[in-house]
Coordinates of N, CA and C in Angstrom, one line a residue:
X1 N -14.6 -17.9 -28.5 CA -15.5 -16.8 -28.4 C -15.3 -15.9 -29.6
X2 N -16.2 -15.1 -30.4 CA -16.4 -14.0 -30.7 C -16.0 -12.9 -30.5
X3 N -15.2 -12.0 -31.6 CA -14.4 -10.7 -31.0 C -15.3 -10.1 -30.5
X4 N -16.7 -9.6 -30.7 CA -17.6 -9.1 -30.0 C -17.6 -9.5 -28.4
X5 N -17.8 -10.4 -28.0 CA -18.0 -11.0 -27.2 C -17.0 -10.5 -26.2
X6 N -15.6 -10.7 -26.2 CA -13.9 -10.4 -26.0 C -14.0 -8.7 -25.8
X7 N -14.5 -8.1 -26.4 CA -14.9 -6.6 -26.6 C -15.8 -6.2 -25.3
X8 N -16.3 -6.7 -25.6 CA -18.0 -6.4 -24.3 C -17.1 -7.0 -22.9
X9 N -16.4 -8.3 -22.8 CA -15.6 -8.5 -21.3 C -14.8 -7.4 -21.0
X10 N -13.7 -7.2 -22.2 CA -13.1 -6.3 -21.7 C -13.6 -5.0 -21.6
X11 N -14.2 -4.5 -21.7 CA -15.0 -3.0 -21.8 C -15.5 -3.1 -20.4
X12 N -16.3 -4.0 -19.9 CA -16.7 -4.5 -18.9 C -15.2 -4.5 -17.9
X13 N -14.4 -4.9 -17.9 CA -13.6 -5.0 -16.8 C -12.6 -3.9 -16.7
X14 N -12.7 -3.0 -17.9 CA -12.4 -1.6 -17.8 C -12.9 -0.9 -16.8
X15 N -14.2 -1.2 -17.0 CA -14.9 0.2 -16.5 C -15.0 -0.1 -14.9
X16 N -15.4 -1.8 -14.6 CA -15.2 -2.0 -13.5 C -14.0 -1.4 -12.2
X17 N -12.6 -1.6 -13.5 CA -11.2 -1.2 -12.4 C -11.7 0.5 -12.6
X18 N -11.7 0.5 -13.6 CA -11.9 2.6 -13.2 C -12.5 2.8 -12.2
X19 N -13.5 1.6 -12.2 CA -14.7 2.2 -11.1 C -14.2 2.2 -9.8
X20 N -13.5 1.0 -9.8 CA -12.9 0.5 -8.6 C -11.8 1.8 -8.2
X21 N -10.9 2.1 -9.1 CA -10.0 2.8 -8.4 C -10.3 4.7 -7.7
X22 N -11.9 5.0 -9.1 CA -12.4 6.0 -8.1 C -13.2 6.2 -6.6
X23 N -13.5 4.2 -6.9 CA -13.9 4.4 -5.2 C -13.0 4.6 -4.1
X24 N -11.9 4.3 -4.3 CA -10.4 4.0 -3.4 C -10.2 5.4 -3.4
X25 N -10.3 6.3 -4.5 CA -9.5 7.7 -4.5 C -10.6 8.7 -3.9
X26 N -11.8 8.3 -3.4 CA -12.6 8.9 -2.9 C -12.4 8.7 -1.6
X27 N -12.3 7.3 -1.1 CA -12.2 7.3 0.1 C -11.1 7.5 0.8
X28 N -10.0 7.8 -0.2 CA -8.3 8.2 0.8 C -8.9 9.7 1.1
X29 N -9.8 10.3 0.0 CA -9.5 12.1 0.0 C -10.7 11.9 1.2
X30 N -11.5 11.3 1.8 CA -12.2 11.4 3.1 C -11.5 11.2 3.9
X31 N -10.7 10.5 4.1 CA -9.9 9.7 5.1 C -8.6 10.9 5.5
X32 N -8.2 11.7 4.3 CA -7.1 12.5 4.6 C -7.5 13.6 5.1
X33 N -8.8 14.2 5.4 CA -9.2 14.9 6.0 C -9.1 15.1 7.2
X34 N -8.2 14.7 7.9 CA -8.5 14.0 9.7 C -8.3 15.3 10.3
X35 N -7.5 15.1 11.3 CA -7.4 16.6 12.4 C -6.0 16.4 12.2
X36 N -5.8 17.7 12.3 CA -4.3 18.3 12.7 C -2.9 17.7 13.8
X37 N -4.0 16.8 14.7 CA -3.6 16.3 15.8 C -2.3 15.0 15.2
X38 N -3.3 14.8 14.3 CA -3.3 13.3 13.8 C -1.9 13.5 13.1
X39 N -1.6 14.4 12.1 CA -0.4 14.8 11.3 C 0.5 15.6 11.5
X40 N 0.3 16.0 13.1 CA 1.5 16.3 14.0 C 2.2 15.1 14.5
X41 N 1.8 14.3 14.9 CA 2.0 13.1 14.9 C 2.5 12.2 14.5
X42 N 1.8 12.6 13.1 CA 2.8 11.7 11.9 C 4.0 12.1 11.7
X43 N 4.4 13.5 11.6 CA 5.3 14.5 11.4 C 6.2 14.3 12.8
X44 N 6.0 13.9 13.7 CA 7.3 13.7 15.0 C 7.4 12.2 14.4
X45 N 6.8 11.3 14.0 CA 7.5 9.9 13.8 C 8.2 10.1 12.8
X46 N 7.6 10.9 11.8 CA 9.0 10.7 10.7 C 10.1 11.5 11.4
X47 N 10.4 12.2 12.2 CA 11.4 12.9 12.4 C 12.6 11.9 12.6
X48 N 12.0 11.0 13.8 CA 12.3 10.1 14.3 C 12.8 8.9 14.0
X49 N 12.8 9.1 12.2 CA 13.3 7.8 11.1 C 14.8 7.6 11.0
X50 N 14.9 7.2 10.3 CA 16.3 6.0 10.5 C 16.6 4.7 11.1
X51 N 17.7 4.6 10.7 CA 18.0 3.0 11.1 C 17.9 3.1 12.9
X52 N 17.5 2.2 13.4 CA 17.5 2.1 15.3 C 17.7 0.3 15.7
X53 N 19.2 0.2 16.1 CA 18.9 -1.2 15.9 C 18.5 -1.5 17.3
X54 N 17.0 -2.1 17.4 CA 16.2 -2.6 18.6 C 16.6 -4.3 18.5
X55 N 16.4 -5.1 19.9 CA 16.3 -6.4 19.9 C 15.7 -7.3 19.1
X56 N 14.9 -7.2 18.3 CA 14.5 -7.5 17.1 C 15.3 -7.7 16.2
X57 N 15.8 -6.3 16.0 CA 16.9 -6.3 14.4 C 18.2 -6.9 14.8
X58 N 18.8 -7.1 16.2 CA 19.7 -7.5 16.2 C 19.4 -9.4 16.6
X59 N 18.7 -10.0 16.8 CA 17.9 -11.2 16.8 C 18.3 -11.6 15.5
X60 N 17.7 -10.8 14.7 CA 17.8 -11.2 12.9 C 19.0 -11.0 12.9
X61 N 19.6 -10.3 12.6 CA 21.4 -10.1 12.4 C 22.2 -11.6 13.2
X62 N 21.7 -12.0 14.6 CA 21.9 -13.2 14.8 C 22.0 -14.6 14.2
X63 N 20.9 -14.6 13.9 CA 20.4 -15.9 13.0 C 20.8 -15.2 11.5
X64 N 21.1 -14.3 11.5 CA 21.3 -14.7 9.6 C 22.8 -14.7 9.4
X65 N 23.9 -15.2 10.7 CA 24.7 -15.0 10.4 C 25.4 -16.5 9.4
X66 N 26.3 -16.5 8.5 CA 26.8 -17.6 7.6 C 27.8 -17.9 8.4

């Protein structure tokens, strides 16, 4: 191919990801708009972080023993 040619793809798949990533950043900043309810919510689960070994994590710890 032609550096022209090489030029015009890429310029083209530039503009496409730009495009692409201001649609994504438009629709998080709609999406983050939610209610208060919602991010109280979020805010008691993170409190609630840390390690918690449930029957699951100790299942794994089982089977991965050597």
């Amino acid at each position: 191919m032609t550096d022209k040619a090489n030029l015009k793809r890429r310029q083209f798949l530039l503009t496409a990801g730009v495009g692409g990533v201001s649609a994504a950043a438009a629709v998080v900043a709609v999406k983050s708009g939610g209610s208060d309810a919602a991010k109280t919510d979020t805010a008691a689960q993170a409190d609630q972080g840390g390690y918690r070994l449930t029957e699951h994590v100790a299942a794994y710890y089982r089977t991965a023993r050597v």
